CSV table of C-alpha atoms in Angstrom, one decimal:
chain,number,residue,atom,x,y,z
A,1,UNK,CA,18.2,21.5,-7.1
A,2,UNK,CA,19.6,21.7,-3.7
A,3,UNK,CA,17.4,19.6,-1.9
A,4,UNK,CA,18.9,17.6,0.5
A,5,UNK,CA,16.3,15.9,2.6
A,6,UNK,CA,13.3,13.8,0.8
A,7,UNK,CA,10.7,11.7,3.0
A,8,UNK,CA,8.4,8.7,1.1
A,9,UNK,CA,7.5,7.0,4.2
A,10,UNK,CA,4.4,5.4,3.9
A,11,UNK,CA,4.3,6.0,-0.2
A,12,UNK,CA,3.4,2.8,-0.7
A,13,UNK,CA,2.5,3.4,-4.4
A,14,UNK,CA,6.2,4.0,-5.3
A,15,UNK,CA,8.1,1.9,-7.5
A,16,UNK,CA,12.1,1.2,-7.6
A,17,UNK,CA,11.4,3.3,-11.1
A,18,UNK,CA,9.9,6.2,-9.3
A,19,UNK,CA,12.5,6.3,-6.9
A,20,UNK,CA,15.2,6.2,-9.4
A,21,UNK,CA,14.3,9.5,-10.7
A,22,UNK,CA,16.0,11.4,-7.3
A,23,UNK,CA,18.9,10.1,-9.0
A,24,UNK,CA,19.8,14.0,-10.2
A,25,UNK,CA,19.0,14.8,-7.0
A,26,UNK,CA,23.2,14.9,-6.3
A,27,UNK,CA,22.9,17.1,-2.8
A,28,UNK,CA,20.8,14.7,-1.2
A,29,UNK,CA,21.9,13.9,2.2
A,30,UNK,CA,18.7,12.4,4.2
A,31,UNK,CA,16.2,9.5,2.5
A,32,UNK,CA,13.2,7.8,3.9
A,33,UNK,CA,11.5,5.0,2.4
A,34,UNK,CA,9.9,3.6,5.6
A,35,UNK,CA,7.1,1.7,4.9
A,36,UNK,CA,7.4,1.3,1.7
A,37,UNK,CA,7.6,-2.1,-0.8
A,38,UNK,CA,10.8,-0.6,-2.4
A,39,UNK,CA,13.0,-3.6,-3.4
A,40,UNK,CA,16.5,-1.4,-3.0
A,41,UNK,CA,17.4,-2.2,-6.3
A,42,UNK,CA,17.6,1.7,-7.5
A,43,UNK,CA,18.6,2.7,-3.8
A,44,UNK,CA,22.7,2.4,-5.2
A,45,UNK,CA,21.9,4.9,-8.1
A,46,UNK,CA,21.4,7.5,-5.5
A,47,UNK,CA,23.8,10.3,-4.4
A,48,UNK,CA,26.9,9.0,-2.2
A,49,UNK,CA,26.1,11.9,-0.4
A,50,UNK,CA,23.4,10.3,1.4
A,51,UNK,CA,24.1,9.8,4.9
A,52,UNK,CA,21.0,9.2,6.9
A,53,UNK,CA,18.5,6.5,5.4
A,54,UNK,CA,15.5,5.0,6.9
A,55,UNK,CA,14.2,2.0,5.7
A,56,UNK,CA,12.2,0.7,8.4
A,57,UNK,CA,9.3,-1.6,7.2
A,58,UNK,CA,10.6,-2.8,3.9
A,59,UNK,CA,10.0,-6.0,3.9
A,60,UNK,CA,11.2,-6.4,0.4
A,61,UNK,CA,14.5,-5.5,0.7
A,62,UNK,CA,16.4,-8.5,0.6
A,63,UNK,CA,20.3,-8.9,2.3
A,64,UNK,CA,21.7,-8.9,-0.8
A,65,UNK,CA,19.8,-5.2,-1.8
A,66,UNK,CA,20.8,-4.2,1.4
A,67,UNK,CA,24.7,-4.9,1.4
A,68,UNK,CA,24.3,-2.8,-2.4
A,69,UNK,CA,23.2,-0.2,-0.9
A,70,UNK,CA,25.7,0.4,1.9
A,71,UNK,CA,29.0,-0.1,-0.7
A,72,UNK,CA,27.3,2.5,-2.8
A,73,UNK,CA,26.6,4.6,-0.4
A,74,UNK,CA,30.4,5.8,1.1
A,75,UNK,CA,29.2,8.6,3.3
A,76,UNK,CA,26.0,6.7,5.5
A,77,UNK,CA,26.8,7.4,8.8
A,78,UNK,CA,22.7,6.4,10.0
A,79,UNK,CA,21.0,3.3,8.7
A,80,UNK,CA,17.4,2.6,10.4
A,81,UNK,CA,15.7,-0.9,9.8
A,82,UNK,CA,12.9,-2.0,11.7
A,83,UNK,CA,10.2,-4.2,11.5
């Protein structure tokens, strides 16, 4: 598929497991989990594509999630955190 632009914020019935199945998802550019109780721990399995990620209001993910996510991620150019 060549969507590139996938917003969950708010979702707060999805899992790290639910989120790992974008994982095909390889033109992905843009994700938003705001809001959510996503841990991070599938966020690395994502497309290095992915430039733009919101993950305001995620109180779950810890420092250590977070500095996964960024190596794995080569192209983020926009990281939001809030809250």
């Amino acid at each position: 598929t060549s969507l590139t632009s996938v917003s969950l914020r708010r979702c707060i019935a999805i899992t790290d497991a639910g989120l790992a199945t974008l994982a095909p998802l390889h033109h992905l550019s843009e994700l938003c989990i705001a809001g959510t109780r996503l841990t991070g721990a599938t966020l690395p399995l994502l497309s290095p594509r992915i430039t733009a990620l919101d993950a305001s209001g995620c109180g779950a993910l810890t420092d250590t999630q977070l500095a996964a996510v960024v190596a794995a991620l080569p192209r983020l150019s926009r990281l939001r955190l809030e809250g």
